[in-house]
Coordinates of N, CA and C and ligand atoms in Angstrom, one line a residue:
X299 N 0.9 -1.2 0.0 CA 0.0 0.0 0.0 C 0.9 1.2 0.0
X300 N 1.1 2.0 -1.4 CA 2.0 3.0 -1.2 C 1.1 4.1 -1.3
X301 N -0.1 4.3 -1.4 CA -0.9 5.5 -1.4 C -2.2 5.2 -0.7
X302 N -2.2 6.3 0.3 CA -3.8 6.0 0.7 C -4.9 7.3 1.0
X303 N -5.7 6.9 0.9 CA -7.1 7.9 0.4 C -7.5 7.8 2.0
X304 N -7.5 9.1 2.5 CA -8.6 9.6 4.0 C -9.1 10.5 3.6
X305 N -10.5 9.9 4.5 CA -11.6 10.5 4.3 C -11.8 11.0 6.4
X306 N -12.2 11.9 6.1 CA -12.5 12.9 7.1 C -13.1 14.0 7.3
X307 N -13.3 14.2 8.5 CA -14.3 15.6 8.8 C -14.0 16.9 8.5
X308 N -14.6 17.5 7.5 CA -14.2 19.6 7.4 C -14.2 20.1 8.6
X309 N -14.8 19.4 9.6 CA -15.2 19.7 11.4 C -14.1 19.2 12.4
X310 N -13.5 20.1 13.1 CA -13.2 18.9 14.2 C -13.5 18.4 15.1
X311 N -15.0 18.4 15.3 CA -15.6 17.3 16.3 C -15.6 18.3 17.8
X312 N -16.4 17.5 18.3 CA -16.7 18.0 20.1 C -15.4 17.4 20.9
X313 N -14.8 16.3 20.7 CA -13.7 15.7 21.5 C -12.4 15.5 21.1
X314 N -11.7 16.7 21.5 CA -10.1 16.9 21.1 C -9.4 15.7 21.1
X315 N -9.8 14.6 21.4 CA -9.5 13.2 21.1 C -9.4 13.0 19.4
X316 N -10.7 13.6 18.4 CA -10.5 13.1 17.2 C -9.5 14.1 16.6
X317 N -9.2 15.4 16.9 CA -7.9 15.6 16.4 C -6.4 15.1 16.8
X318 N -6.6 15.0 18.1 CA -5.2 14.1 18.2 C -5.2 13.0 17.8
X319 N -6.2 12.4 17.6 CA -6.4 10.8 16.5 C -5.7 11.1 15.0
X320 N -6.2 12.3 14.5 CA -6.0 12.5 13.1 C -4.8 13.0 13.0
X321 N -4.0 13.5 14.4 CA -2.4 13.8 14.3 C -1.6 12.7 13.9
X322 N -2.0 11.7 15.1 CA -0.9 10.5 15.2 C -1.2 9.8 13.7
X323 N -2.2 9.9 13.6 CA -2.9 9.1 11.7 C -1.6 9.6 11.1
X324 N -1.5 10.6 11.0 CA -0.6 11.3 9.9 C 0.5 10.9 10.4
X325 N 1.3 11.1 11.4 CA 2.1 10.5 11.9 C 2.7 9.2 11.2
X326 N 2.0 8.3 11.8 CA 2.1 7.3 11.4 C 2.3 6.8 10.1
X327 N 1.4 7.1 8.8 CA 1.2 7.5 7.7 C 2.7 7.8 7.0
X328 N 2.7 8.5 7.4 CA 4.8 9.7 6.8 C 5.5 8.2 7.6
X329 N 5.2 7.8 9.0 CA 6.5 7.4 8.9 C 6.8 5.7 8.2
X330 N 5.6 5.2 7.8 CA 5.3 3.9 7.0 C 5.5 4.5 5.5
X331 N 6.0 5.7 5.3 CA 6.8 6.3 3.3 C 5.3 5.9 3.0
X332 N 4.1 6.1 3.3 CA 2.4 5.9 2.7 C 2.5 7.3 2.2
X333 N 1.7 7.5 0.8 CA 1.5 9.2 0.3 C 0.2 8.9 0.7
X334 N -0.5 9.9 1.3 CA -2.0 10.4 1.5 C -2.5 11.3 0.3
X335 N -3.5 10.4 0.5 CA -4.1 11.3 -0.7 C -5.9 11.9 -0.2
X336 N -6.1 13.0 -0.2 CA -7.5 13.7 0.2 C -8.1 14.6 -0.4
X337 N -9.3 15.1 0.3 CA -10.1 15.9 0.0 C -9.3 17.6 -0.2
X338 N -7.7 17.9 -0.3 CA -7.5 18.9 -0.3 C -7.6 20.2 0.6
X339 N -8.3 20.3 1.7 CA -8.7 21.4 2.3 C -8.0 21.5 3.3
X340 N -8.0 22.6 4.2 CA -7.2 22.7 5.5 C -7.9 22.7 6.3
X341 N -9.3 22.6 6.5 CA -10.5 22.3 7.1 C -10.2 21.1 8.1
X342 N -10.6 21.5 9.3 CA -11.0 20.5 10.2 C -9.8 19.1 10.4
X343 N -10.7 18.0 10.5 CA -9.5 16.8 10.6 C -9.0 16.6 9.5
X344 N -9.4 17.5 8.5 CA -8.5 17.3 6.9 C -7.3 18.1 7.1
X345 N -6.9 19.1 7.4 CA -6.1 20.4 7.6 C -5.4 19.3 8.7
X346 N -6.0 18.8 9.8 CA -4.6 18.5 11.0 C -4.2 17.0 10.3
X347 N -4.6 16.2 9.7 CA -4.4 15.0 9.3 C -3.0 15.5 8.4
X348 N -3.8 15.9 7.2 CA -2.3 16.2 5.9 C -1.2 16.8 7.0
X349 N -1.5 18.1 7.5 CA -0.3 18.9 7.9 C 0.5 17.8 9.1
X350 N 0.0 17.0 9.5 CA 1.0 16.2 10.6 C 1.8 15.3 9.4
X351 N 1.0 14.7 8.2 CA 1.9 13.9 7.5 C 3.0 14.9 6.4
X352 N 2.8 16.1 6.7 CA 3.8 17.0 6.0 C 4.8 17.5 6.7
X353 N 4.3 17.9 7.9 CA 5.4 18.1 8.8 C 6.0 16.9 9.3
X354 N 5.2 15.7 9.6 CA 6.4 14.9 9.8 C 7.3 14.2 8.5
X355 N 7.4 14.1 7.1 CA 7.9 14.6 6.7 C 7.6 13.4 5.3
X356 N 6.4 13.8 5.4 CA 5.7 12.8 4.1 C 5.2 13.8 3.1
X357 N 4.3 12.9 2.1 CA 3.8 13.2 1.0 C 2.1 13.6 1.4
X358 N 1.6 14.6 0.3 CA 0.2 14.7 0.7 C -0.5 14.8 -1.0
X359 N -1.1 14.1 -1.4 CA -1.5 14.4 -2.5 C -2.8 14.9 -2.6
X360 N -3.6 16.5 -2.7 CA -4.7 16.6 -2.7 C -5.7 17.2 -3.8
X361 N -6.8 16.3 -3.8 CA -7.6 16.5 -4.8 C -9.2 17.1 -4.4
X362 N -9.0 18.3 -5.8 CA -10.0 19.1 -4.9 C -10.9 19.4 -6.4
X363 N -12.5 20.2 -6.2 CA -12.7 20.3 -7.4 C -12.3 22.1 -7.2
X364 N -12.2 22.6 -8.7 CA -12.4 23.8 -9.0 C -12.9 24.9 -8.2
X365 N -14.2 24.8 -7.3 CA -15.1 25.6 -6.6 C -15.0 25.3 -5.5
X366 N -14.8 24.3 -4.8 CA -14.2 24.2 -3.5 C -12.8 24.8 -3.4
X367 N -12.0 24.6 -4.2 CA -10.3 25.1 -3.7 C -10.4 27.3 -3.8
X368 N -11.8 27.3 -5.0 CA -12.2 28.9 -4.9 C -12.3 29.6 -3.3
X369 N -13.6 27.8 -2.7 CA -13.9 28.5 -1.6 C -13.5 28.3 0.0
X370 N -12.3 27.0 -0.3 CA -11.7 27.0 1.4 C -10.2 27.7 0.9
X371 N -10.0 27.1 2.7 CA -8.4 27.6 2.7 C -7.7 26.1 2.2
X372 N -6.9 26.4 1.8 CA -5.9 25.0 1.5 C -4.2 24.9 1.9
X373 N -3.6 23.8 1.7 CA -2.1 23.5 2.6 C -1.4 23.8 1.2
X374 N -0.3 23.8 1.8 CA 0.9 24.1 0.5 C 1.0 22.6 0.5
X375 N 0.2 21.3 -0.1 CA 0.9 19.9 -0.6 C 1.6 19.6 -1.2
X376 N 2.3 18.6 -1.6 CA 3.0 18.2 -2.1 C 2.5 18.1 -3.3
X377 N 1.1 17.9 -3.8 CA 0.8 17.7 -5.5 C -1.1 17.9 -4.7
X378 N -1.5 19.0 -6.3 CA -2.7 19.3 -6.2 C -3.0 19.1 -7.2
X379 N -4.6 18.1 -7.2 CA -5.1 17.8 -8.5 C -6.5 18.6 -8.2
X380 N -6.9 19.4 -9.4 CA -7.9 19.8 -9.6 C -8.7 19.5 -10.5
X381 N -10.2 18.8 -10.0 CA -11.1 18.4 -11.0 C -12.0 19.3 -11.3
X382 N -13.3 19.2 -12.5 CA -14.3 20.0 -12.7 C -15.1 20.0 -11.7
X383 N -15.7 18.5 -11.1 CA -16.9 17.9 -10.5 C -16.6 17.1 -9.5
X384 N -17.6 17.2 -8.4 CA -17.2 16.1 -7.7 C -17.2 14.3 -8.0
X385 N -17.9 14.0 -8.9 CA -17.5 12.9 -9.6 C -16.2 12.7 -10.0
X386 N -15.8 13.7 -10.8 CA -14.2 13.2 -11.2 C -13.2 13.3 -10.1
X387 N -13.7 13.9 -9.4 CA -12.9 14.3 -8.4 C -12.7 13.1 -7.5
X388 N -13.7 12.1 -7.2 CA -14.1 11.2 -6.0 C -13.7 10.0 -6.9
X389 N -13.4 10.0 -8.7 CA -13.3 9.2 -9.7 C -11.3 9.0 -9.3
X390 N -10.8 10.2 -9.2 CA -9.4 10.2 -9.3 C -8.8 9.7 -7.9
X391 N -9.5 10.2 -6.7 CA -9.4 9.7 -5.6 C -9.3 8.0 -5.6
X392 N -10.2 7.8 -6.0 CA -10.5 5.7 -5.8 C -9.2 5.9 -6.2
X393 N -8.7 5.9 -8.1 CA -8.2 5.2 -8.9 C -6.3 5.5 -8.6
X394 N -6.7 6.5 -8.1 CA -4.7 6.6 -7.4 C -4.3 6.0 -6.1
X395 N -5.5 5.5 -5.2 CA -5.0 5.0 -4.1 C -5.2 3.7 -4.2
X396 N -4.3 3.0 -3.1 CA -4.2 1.6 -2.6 C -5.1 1.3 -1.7
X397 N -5.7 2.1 -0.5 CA -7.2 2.1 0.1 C -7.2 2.9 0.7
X398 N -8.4 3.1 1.9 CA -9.0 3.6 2.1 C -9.3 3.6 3.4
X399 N -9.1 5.0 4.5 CA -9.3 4.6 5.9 C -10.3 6.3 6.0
X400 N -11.8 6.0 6.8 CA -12.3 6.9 7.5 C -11.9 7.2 8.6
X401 N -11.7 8.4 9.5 CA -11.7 9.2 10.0 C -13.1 10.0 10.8
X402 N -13.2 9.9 12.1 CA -13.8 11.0 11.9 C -14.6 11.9 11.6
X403 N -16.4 12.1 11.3 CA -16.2 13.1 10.0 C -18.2 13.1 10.3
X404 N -18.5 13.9 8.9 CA -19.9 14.2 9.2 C -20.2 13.0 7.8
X405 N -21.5 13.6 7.3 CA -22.0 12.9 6.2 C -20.9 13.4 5.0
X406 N -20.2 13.9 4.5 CA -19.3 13.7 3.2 C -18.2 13.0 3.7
X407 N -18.0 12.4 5.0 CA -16.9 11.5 5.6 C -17.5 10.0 5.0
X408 N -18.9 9.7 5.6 CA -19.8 8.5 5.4 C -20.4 8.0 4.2
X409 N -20.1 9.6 3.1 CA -20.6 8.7 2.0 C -19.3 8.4 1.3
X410 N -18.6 8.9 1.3 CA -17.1 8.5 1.1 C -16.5 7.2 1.6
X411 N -16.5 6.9 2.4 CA -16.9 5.7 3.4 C -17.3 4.7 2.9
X412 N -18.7 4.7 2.7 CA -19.8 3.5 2.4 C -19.6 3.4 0.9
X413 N -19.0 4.8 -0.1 CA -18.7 4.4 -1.4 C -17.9 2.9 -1.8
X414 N -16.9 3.8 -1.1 CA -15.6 2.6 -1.2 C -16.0 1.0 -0.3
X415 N -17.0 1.3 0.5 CA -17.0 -0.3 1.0 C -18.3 -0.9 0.3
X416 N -19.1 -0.2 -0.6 CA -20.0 -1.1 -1.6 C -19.2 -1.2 -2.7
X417 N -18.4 -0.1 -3.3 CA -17.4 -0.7 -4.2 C -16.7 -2.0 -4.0
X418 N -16.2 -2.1 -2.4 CA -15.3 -3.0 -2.3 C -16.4 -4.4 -2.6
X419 N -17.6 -4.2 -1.9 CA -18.7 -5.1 -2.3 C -19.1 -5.7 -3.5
X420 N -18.8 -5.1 -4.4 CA -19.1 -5.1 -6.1 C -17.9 -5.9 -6.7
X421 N -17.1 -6.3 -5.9 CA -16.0 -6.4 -7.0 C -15.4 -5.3 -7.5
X422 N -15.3 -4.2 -7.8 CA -14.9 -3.0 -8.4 C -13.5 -2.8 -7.8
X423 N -13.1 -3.3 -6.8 CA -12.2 -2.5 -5.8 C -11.8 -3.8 -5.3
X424 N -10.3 -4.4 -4.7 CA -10.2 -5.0 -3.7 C -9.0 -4.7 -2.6
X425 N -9.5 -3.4 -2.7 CA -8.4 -2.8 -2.0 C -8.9 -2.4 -0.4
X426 N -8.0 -2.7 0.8 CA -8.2 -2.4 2.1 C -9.7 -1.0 2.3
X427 N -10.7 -1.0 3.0 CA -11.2 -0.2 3.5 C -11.3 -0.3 5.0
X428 N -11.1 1.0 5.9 CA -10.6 0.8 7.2 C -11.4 2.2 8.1
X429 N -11.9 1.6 8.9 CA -12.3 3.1 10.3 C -11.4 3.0 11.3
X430 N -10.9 4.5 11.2 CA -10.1 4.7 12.6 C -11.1 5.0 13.9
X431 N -11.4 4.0 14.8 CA -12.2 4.4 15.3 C -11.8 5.5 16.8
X432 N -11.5 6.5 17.1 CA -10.9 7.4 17.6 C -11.9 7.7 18.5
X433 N -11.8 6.9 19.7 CA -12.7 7.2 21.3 C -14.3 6.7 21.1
X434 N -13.7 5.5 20.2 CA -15.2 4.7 19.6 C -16.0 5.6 19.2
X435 N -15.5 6.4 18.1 CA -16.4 7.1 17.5 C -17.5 6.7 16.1
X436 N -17.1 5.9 16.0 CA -17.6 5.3 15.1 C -18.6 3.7 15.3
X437 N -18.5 3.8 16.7 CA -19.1 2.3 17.5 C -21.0 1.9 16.9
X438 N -21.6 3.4 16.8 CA -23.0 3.0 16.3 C -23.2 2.6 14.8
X439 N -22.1 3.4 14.0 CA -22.1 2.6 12.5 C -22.0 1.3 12.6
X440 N -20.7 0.9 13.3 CA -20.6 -0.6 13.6 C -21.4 -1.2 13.9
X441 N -22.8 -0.8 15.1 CA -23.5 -1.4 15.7 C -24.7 -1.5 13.9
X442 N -24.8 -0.4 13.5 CA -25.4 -0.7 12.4 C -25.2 -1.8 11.7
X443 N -23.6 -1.7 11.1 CA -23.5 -2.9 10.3 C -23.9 -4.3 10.8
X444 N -23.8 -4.1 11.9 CA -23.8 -5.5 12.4 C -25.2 -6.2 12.8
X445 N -26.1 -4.9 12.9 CA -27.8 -5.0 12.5 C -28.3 -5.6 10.9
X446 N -27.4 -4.6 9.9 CA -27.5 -5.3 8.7 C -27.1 -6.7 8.4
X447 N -26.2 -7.6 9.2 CA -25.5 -8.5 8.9 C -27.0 -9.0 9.7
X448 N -27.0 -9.1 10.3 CA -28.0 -9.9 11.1 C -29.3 -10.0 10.6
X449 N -29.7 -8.9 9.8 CA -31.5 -8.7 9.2 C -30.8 -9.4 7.7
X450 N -29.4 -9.8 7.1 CA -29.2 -10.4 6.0 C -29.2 -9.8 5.1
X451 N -29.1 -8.2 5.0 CA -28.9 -7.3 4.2 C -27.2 -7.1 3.7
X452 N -26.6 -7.5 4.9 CA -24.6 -7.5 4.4 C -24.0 -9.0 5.2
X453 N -23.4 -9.6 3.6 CA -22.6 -10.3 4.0 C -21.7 -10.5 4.8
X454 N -21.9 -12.0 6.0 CA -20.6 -11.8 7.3 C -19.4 -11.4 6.2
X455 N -19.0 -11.8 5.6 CA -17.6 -11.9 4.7 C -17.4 -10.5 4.9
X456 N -18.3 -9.7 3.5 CA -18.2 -8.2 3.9 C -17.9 -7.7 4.6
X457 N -19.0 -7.8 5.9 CA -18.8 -7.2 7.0 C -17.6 -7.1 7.8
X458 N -17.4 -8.9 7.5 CA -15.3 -9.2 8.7 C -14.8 -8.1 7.6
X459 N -14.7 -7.6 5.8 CA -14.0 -7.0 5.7 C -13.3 -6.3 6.0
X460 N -13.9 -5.2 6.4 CA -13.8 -3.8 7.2 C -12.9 -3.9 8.5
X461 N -11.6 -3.1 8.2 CA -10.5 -2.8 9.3 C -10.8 -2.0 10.0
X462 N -10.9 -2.2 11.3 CA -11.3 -1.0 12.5 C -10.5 -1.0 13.9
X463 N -9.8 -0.2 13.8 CA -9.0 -0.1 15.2 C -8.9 1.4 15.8
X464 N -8.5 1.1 17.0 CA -8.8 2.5 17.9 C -7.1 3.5 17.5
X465 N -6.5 2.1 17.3 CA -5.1 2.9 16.7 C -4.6 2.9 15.7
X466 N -3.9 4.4 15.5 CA -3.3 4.9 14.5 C -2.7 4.0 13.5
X467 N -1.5 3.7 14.4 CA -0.8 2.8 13.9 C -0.9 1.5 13.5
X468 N -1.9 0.5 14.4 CA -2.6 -0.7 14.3 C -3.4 -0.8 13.1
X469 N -4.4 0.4 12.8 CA -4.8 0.3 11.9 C -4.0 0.2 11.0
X470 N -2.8 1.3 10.5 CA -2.2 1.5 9.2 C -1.4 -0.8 8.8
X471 N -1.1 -1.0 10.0 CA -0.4 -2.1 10.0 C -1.5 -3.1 9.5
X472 N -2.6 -3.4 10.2 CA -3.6 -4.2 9.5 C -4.0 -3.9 8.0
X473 N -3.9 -2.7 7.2 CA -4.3 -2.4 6.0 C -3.1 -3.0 5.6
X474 N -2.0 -2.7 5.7 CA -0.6 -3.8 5.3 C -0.5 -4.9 4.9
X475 N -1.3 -5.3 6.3 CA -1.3 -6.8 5.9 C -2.5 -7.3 5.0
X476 N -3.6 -6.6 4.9 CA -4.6 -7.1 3.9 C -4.4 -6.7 2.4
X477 N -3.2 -5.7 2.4 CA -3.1 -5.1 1.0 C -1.5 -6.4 0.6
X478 N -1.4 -7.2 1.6 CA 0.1 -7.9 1.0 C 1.6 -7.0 1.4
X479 N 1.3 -6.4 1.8 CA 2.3 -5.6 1.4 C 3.3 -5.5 2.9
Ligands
AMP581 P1 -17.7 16.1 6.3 O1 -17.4 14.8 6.9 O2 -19.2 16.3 6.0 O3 -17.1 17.3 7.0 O4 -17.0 16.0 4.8 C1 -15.7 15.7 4.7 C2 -15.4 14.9 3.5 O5 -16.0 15.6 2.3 C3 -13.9 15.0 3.2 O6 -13.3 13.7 3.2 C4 -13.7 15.6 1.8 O7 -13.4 14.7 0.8 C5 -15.1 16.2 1.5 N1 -15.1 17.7 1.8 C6 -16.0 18.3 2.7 N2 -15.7 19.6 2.8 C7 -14.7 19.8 2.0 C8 -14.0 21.0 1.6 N3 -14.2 22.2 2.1 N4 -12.9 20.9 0.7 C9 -12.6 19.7 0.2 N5 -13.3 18.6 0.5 C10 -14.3 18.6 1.4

């Protein structure tokens, strides 16, 4: 896995827990030589995520459309791709990275999210998808899924897919190992 796609919140949340989650992410990230690749903005856990994997002394690749990079602030990255649409934009995202870890985040964290894990579902993709789950933040989606595995709407298989750990680093290491790598 030499490139990976986070998805995260424009927000940083009520519990200074999910920004120091999205520090050590980056962290971790730079020091495993992983390029991150994102949503572009300096916004929220996007802004402290990239900037920890740039200051500590990685790569950030960000992709943004046209009208958004008009209307936030953004980081000096390493490489800035700018699309028309958010389709191409979320199109170039999939197709440059090796996977995928959520963060954190509101509803454009979750559909970003659930994209990549029905793709992974489809066949389309068989690349790692992963939640950082940062002060079990993410514990009621899980409880969701695990409602849908049970009513027989998502396959157990599927479901074991999905990498979830409370750590930075554990997580990044578990995507490793599902990507081979
Ligand atoms: P949310 O979780 O609703 O804050 O949305 C965050 C996700 O949506 C990120 O992973 C981004 O890809 C995208 N996004 C939301 N706001 C922005 C923004 N201002 N600039 C770039 N991407 C954004």
């Amino acid at each position: 896995m030499h490139t990976l796609c986070v998805f995260c919140g424009s927000s940083l949340g009520q519990d200074p827990q999910y920004a120091a989650s999205s520090a050590a992410f980056g962290r971790e990230i730079a020091r495993r030589d992983i390029r991150m690749v994102y949503g572009g903005s300096d916004a929220g856990l996007m802004g402290i995520t990239a900037r920890s994997v740039l200051e500590s002394g990685g790569s950030v690749t960000g992709i943004i459309t046209r009208e958004l990079y008009a209307a936030t602030e953004h980081l000096d990255v390493s490489e800035l791709v700018i699309r028309d649409t958010m389709h191409q934009r979320k199109h170039t995202m999939h197709e440059c990275s090796d996977g995928f870890a959520a963060l954190p985040g509101g509803i454009g964290t979750l559909e970003e999210l659930l994209e990549s894990f029905t793709w992974s579902q489809l066949g389309i993709h068989s690349k790692p998808v992963a939640l950082l789950n940062a002060g079990g933040f993410f514990d009621p989606l899980l409880k969701l899924l695990d409602h849908l595995t049970v009513q027989g709407f998502l396959s157990p298989r599927q479901r074991s897919s999905l990498i979830v750990s409370r750590d930075p680093g554990r997580l990044l290491d578990k995507m490793l190992e599902a990507s081979g790598s």
